[in-house]
PDB file of C-alpha atoms in Angstrom:
ATOM      1  CA  MET A  14      26.802  14.637   2.787  1.00 36.00           C
ATOM      2  CA  ALA A  15      24.956  16.160   5.500  1.00 41.00           C
ATOM      3  CA  PRO A  16      23.302  12.868   7.794  1.00 41.00           C
ATOM      4  CA  LEU A  17      19.797  11.919   7.061  1.00 45.00           C
ATOM      5  CA  LYS A  18      17.448  13.717   9.422  1.00 53.00           C
ATOM      6  CA  ASN A  19      15.005  11.430  11.305  1.00 56.00           C
ATOM      7  CA  PRO A  20      11.862  11.567   9.292  1.00 52.00           C
ATOM      8  CA  THR A  21       9.708   9.987  12.358  1.00 52.00           C
ATOM      9  CA  GLU A  22      10.545  13.667  14.126  1.00 55.00           C
ATOM     10  CA  ILE A  23       9.074  15.733  11.282  1.00 57.00           C
ATOM     11  CA  VAL A  24       7.042  13.746   8.912  1.00 75.00           C
ATOM     12  CA  GLY A  25       2.857  14.319   9.698  1.00 87.00           C
ATOM     13  CA  ASP A  26       0.388  11.530   8.874  1.00 94.00           C
ATOM     14  CA  ARG A  27       0.170  11.617   5.441  1.00 96.00           C
ATOM     15  CA  VAL A  28       2.351  12.787   2.672  1.00 96.00           C
ATOM     16  CA  LYS A  29       1.836  12.653  -1.118  1.00 97.00           C
ATOM     17  CA  LEU A  30       5.044  11.236  -2.946  1.00 97.00           C
ATOM     18  CA  PRO A  31       6.778  12.233  -6.095  1.00 97.00           C
ATOM     19  CA  PHE A  32       5.464   9.135  -7.952  1.00 98.00           C
ATOM     20  CA  THR A  33       2.485   9.104 -10.517  1.00 98.00           C
ATOM     21  CA  PHE A  34       1.276   5.982 -12.306  1.00 98.00           C
ATOM     22  CA  ASP A  35      -1.336   5.685 -15.616  1.00 98.00           C
ATOM     23  CA  VAL A  36      -4.990   5.463 -14.550  1.00 98.00           C
ATOM     24  CA  GLU A  37      -5.838   3.799 -17.484  1.00 98.00           C
ATOM     25  CA  GLN A  38      -3.326   1.265 -17.932  1.00 98.00           C
ATOM     26  CA  MET A  39      -3.731   0.366 -14.150  1.00 98.00           C
ATOM     27  CA  GLN A  40      -7.657   0.173 -14.874  1.00 98.00           C
ATOM     28  CA  GLN A  41      -7.242  -1.929 -17.892  1.00 98.00           C
ATOM     29  CA  GLU A  42      -5.185  -4.693 -16.075  1.00 98.00           C
ATOM     30  CA  TYR A  43      -7.577  -4.832 -13.349  1.00 98.00           C
ATOM     31  CA  LYS A  44     -10.256  -5.123 -15.369  1.00 96.00           C
ATOM     32  CA  LYS A  45      -8.422  -8.306 -17.047  1.00 96.00           C
ATOM     33  CA  LEU A  46      -8.028 -10.220 -13.499  1.00 95.00           C
ATOM     34  CA  THR A  47     -10.234 -12.929 -13.026  1.00 89.00           C
ATOM     35  CA  LEU A  48     -12.200 -11.441 -10.118  1.00 92.00           C
ATOM     36  CA  ARG A  49     -14.825 -13.174  -8.152  1.00 90.00           C
ATOM     37  CA  ASN A  50     -17.776 -11.568  -6.752  1.00 91.00           C
ATOM     38  CA  PHE A  51     -17.496 -10.223  -3.283  1.00 93.00           C
ATOM     39  CA  ILE A  52     -19.406  -8.748  -0.182  1.00 93.00           C
ATOM     40  CA  TYR A  53     -18.407  -5.621   1.435  1.00 95.00           C
ATOM     41  CA  TYR A  54     -14.625  -6.395   1.072  1.00 96.00           C
ATOM     42  CA  ASP A  55     -11.730  -8.376  -0.742  1.00 97.00           C
ATOM     43  CA  VAL A  56      -8.011  -8.852  -0.993  1.00 96.00           C
ATOM     44  CA  LEU A  57      -6.180  -9.909  -4.349  1.00 97.00           C
ATOM     45  CA  GLN A  58      -2.569 -10.653  -3.387  1.00 96.00           C
ATOM     46  CA  LEU A  59      -0.301  -9.562  -5.835  1.00 98.00           C
ATOM     47  CA  ARG A  60       3.404 -10.307  -3.791  1.00 98.00           C
ATOM     48  CA  GLY A  61       3.085 -12.388  -0.591  1.00 97.00           C
ATOM     49  CA  PRO A  62       5.383 -14.653   1.544  1.00 97.00           C
ATOM     50  CA  ALA A  63       7.000 -17.102  -0.825  1.00 97.00           C
ATOM     51  CA  HIS A  64       5.812 -20.660   0.597  1.00 96.00           C
ATOM     52  CA  ILE A  65       2.191 -19.352   0.158  1.00 96.00           C
ATOM     53  CA  ILE A  66       2.707 -18.050  -3.489  1.00 97.00           C
ATOM     54  CA  ASP A  67       4.541 -21.304  -4.237  1.00 96.00           C
ATOM     55  CA  PRO A  68       3.409 -23.896  -1.693  1.00 96.00           C
ATOM     56  CA  SER A  69       5.886 -26.328  -2.778  1.00 97.00           C
ATOM     57  CA  LEU A  70       8.403 -24.158  -0.947  1.00 96.00           C
ATOM     58  CA  PRO A  71       9.151 -24.880   2.632  1.00 95.00           C
ATOM     59  CA  ILE A  72       7.217 -23.139   5.210  1.00 96.00           C
ATOM     60  CA  PRO A  73       9.954 -20.625   7.177  1.00 95.00           C
ATOM     61  CA  PRO A  74      10.653 -21.592  11.021  1.00 93.00           C
ATOM     62  CA  PRO A  75       8.781 -19.543  13.763  1.00 91.00           C
ATOM     63  CA  ALA A  76      10.018 -16.029  14.260  1.00 88.00           C
ATOM     64  CA  ASP A  77      10.327 -13.967  17.324  1.00 84.00           C
ATOM     65  CA  ASP A  78       9.165 -10.751  15.311  1.00 84.00           C
ATOM     66  CA  TYR A  79       7.151 -10.826  12.021  1.00 85.00           C
ATOM     67  CA  ALA A  80       6.934  -6.818  11.871  1.00 85.00           C
ATOM     68  CA  ASP A  81       9.363  -6.041   9.398  1.00 86.00           C
ATOM     69  CA  GLY A  82       9.072  -9.124   7.052  1.00 90.00           C
ATOM     70  CA  SER A  83      12.475 -10.480   7.690  1.00 90.00           C
ATOM     71  CA  TRP A  84      11.053 -13.718   8.676  1.00 92.00           C
ATOM     72  CA  THR A  85      10.243 -15.147   5.140  1.00 95.00           C
ATOM     73  CA  ASP A  86      11.379 -14.559   1.429  1.00 96.00           C
ATOM     74  CA  TRP A  87       8.738 -12.766  -0.850  1.00 97.00           C
ATOM     75  CA  LEU A  88       7.403 -13.813  -4.106  1.00 98.00           C
ATOM     76  CA  ASN A  89       5.534 -12.222  -6.612  1.00 98.00           C
ATOM     77  CA  SER A  90       2.141 -14.134  -7.676  1.00 98.00           C
ATOM     78  CA  PRO A  91       1.062 -15.318 -11.066  1.00 97.00           C
ATOM     79  CA  THR A  92      -1.492 -12.735 -11.097  1.00 97.00           C
ATOM     80  CA  LEU A  93       1.036 -10.076 -10.655  1.00 98.00           C
ATOM     81  CA  ASN A  94       3.559 -11.855 -13.285  1.00 97.00           C
ATOM     82  CA  SER A  95       0.474 -11.579 -16.067  1.00 96.00           C
ATOM     83  CA  SER A  96      -0.023  -7.740 -15.483  1.00 98.00           C
ATOM     84  CA  PRO A  97       3.029  -6.048 -16.661  1.00 98.00           C
ATOM     85  CA  TYR A  98       2.225  -2.234 -15.565  1.00 98.00           C
ATOM     86  CA  PHE A  99       1.578  -3.332 -11.889  1.00 98.00           C
ATOM     87  CA  THR A 100       4.946  -5.404 -12.101  1.00 98.00           C
ATOM     88  CA  GLY A 101       6.576  -2.296 -13.218  1.00 98.00           C
ATOM     89  CA  ILE A 102       5.105  -0.136 -10.608  1.00 98.00           C
ATOM     90  CA  VAL A 103       6.296  -2.993  -8.050  1.00 98.00           C
ATOM     91  CA  ASP A 104       9.769  -2.927  -9.637  1.00 98.00           C
ATOM     92  CA  LYS A 105       9.933   0.537  -9.343  1.00 98.00           C
ATOM     93  CA  PHE A 106      10.168   0.380  -5.506  1.00 98.00           C
ATOM     94  CA  ARG A 107      12.072  -2.940  -5.352  1.00 98.00           C
ATOM     95  CA  GLU A 108      14.975  -0.685  -7.264  1.00 97.00           C
ATOM     96  CA  LEU A 109      14.874   1.465  -3.623  1.00 97.00           C
ATOM     97  CA  THR A 110      13.972  -0.964  -1.003  1.00 96.00           C
ATOM     98  CA  ASP A 111      12.687  -4.581  -0.199  1.00 96.00           C
ATOM     99  CA  VAL A 112       9.144  -4.932  -1.078  1.00 97.00           C
ATOM    100  CA  THR A 113       7.301  -7.649   1.014  1.00 97.00           C
ATOM    101  CA  LEU A 114       3.427  -7.562   0.790  1.00 97.00           C
ATOM    102  CA  VAL A 115       1.823  -6.109  -2.212  1.00 98.00           C
ATOM    103  CA  ARG A 116      -2.329  -6.421  -2.549  1.00 98.00           C
ATOM    104  CA  LEU A 117      -5.401  -4.757  -4.403  1.00 98.00           C
ATOM    105  CA  LEU A 118      -7.903  -3.653  -1.815  1.00 98.00           C
ATOM    106  CA  ARG A 119     -11.533  -4.241  -3.112  1.00 98.00           C
ATOM    107  CA  LEU A 120     -14.021  -1.959  -1.121  1.00 98.00           C
ATOM    108  CA  GLU A 121     -17.857  -2.563  -2.681  1.00 97.00           C
ATOM    109  CA  PRO A 122     -20.439   0.176  -2.929  1.00 97.00           C
ATOM    110  CA  GLY A 123     -21.755   1.729   0.067  1.00 96.00           C
ATOM    111  CA  ALA A 124     -19.241  -0.191   2.211  1.00 97.00           C
ATOM    112  CA  VAL A 125     -17.634   1.295   5.475  1.00 96.00           C
ATOM    113  CA  VAL A 126     -14.519  -0.101   7.122  1.00 97.00           C
ATOM    114  CA  LYS A 127     -14.528   0.881  10.611  1.00 97.00           C
ATOM    115  CA  GLU A 128     -12.004   3.199  12.494  1.00 98.00           C
ATOM    116  CA  HIS A 129      -9.196   1.252  13.410  1.00 97.00           C
ATOM    117  CA  THR A 130      -5.297   1.287  13.408  1.00 96.00           C
ATOM    118  CA  ASP A 131      -2.565  -0.783  11.783  1.00 94.00           C
ATOM    119  CA  PRO A 132       0.135  -1.055  14.751  1.00 91.00           C
ATOM    120  CA  THR A 133       3.286  -1.942  12.682  1.00 90.00           C
ATOM    121  CA  LEU A 134       2.444   0.269   9.677  1.00 93.00           C
ATOM    122  CA  GLY A 135       4.422   3.776  10.583  1.00 90.00           C
ATOM    123  CA  LEU A 136       7.693   5.308  10.066  1.00 90.00           C
ATOM    124  CA  GLN A 137       7.897   5.768  13.763  1.00 85.00           C
ATOM    125  CA  ILE A 138       8.094   1.931  14.674  1.00 84.00           C
ATOM    126  CA  GLU A 139      11.746   0.752  14.968  1.00 79.00           C
ATOM    127  CA  LYS A 140      11.142  -2.289  13.457  1.00 79.00           C
ATOM    128  CA  SER A 141       8.235  -2.867  10.897  1.00 84.00           C
ATOM    129  CA  VAL A 142       7.194  -1.768   7.280  1.00 92.00           C
ATOM    130  CA  ILE A 143       5.791   1.337   5.667  1.00 95.00           C
ATOM    131  CA  ARG A 144       2.784   0.661   3.455  1.00 97.00           C
ATOM    132  CA  LEU A 145       2.139   3.005   0.263  1.00 98.00           C
ATOM    133  CA  THR A 146      -0.914   3.373  -1.493  1.00 98.00           C
ATOM    134  CA  ILE A 147      -2.060   4.117  -4.797  1.00 98.00           C
ATOM    135  CA  PRO A 148      -5.594   4.247  -5.767  1.00 98.00           C
ATOM    136  CA  ILE A 149      -6.924   2.785  -9.258  1.00 98.00           C
ATOM    137  CA  ILE A 150     -10.524   3.164  -8.808  1.00 98.00           C
ATOM    138  CA  ASN A 151     -11.356   6.137  -6.586  1.00 97.00           C
ATOM    139  CA  GLU A 152     -14.886   7.527  -7.565  1.00 95.00           C
ATOM    140  CA  PRO A 153     -16.668  10.944  -5.618  1.00 95.00           C
ATOM    141  CA  GLY A 154     -17.926   9.996  -2.660  1.00 96.00           C
ATOM    142  CA  VAL A 155     -15.015   7.603  -1.902  1.00 97.00           C
ATOM    143  CA  GLU A 156     -13.519   8.983   1.850  1.00 98.00           C
ATOM    144  CA  PHE A 157     -10.207   7.888   3.648  1.00 98.00           C
ATOM    145  CA  ILE A 158     -10.488   9.598   6.926  1.00 98.00           C
ATOM    146  CA  LEU A 159      -6.893   9.592   8.779  1.00 98.00           C
ATOM    147  CA  ASN A 160      -6.879  11.155  12.644  1.00 97.00           C
ATOM    148  CA  GLY A 161     -10.243  12.572  11.624  1.00 97.00           C
ATOM    149  CA  ASP A 162      -9.404  14.549   8.592  1.00 97.00           C
ATOM    150  CA  LEU A 163      -9.898  13.645   5.279  1.00 98.00           C
ATOM    151  CA  VAL A 164      -6.951  12.338   2.846  1.00 98.00           C
ATOM    152  CA  PRO A 165      -7.662  13.755  -0.988  1.00 96.00           C
ATOM    153  CA  MET A 166      -6.313  10.953  -2.714  1.00 97.00           C
ATOM    154  CA  VAL A 167      -6.870  10.386  -6.783  1.00 97.00           C
ATOM    155  CA  PRO A 168      -6.333   7.385  -8.946  1.00 98.00           C
ATOM    156  CA  GLY A 169      -2.821   7.505  -9.611  1.00 98.00           C
ATOM    157  CA  GLU A 170      -1.265   8.770  -7.073  1.00 98.00           C
ATOM    158  CA  CYS A 171       1.145   7.252  -4.114  1.00 98.00           C
ATOM    159  CA  TRP A 172       0.786   8.378  -0.560  1.00 98.00           C
ATOM    160  CA  TYR A 173       2.578   7.331   2.433  1.00 97.00           C
ATOM    161  CA  LEU A 174      -0.047   7.046   5.359  1.00 97.00           C
ATOM    162  CA  ARG A 175       0.729   6.630   9.181  1.00 95.00           C
ATOM    163  CA  LEU A 176      -1.714   3.991   9.553  1.00 96.00           C
ATOM    164  CA  THR A 177      -0.431   3.536  13.102  1.00 94.00           C
ATOM    165  CA  ASP A 178      -3.183   6.293  13.630  1.00 95.00           C
ATOM    166  CA  PRO A 179      -6.956   5.650  13.448  1.00 97.00           C
ATOM    167  CA  HIS A 180      -8.154   5.703  10.242  1.00 98.00           C
ATOM    168  CA  ARG A 181     -11.485   4.658   8.620  1.00 98.00           C
ATOM    169  CA  VAL A 182     -12.960   4.437   4.979  1.00 98.00           C
ATOM    170  CA  LEU A 183     -16.271   5.016   3.212  1.00 97.00           C
ATOM    171  CA  ASN A 184     -17.383   4.313  -0.063  1.00 98.00           C
ATOM    172  CA  ASN A 185     -20.292   6.482  -0.765  1.00 96.00           C
ATOM    173  CA  SER A 186     -19.773   5.866  -4.436  1.00 96.00           C
ATOM    174  CA  ASN A 187     -21.896   3.783  -6.615  1.00 95.00           C
ATOM    175  CA  LYS A 188     -18.499   1.869  -7.971  1.00 96.00           C
ATOM    176  CA  GLU A 189     -15.966  -0.342  -6.145  1.00 97.00           C
ATOM    177  CA  ARG A 190     -13.352   1.154  -4.704  1.00 98.00           C
ATOM    178  CA  VAL A 191      -9.722  -0.326  -5.670  1.00 98.00           C
ATOM    179  CA  ASN A 192      -6.461   0.652  -4.114  1.00 98.00           C
ATOM    180  CA  MET A 193      -3.020  -0.980  -4.741  1.00 98.00           C
ATOM    181  CA  SER A 194      -1.091  -1.203  -1.278  1.00 98.00           C
ATOM    182  CA  ILE A 195       2.750  -2.054  -1.318  1.00 98.00           C
ATOM    183  CA  ASP A 196       4.482  -2.597   1.986  1.00 97.00           C
ATOM    184  CA  MET A 197       8.116  -2.320   2.048  1.00 96.00           C
ATOM    185  CA  ILE A 198      11.003  -2.041   4.299  1.00 94.00           C
ATOM    186  CA  PRO A 199      11.697   1.879   5.078  1.00 93.00           C
ATOM    187  CA  ASN A 200      15.582   2.207   4.495  1.00 93.00           C
ATOM    188  CA  ASP A 201      17.179   5.485   3.928  1.00 93.00           C
ATOM    189  CA  ALA A 202      16.156   5.596   0.410  1.00 95.00           C
ATOM    190  CA  ILE A 203      12.426   5.620   0.677  1.00 95.00           C
ATOM    191  CA  LYS A 204      13.006   7.696   4.121  1.00 94.00           C
ATOM    192  CA  ALA A 205      14.309  10.412   2.228  1.00 94.00           C
ATOM    193  CA  ILE A 206      11.983  10.414  -0.643  1.00 95.00           C
ATOM    194  CA  ILE A 207       9.147  10.526   1.999  1.00 95.00           C
ATOM    195  CA  MET A 208      10.621  13.320   4.295  1.00 92.00           C
ATOM    196  CA  GLU A 209      11.333  15.586   1.138  1.00 93.00           C
ATOM    197  CA  SER A 210       7.918  14.863  -0.295  1.00 94.00           C
ATOM    198  CA  HIS A 211       6.581  16.263   3.234  1.00 91.00           C
ATOM    199  CA  GLU A 212       8.922  19.072   3.404  1.00 89.00           C
ATOM    200  CA  ALA A 213       7.559  19.826  -0.221  1.00 88.00           C
ATOM    201  CA  MET A 214       4.132  19.847   0.934  1.00 85.00           C
ATOM    202  CA  SER A 215       4.764  22.124   4.251  1.00 81.00           C
ATOM    203  CA  ALA A 216       6.266  24.848   1.943  1.00 72.00           C
TER     204      ALA A 216
END
């Protein structure tokens, strides 16, 4: 077997991955959740540090580096466990690598996430996690801008985005935007999928 190429040398800032998910099922499960009213931006945690999901568990000791998620154990939240389709999505990636943080990210109509960077969310970072994005509700008028260019994500798709680069979000629609974000350890299996997908997009 040929050695795995270094994806940090060839992968661009956005890669559409070969995973698709049922939009209707995702939206139905989302609508069944008990949702609080929010202004501007809201986060629903589906998987997180074990001691936060279950406060009876001990708090892990301080770590020198929190970037790659190895400082703690990670657990599904009761919200995720009550949502079988969302659980199946997470389990699909847990078969490939260690999944750390999973969230639903809500952005109200008319809201803007100002341009920023996430310093540890890129393949090129030696000790880090990567974030995959799955749009659930993404109406026309929602714009995810990465390095000044629109990322044409639609519901049900799955994207790797190099979020160490400047990015911003504009919700110019009249509905909230909802994405699932899945953070994971970038092992050889997921790196190979990202690299092969990048090469297919570039062909």
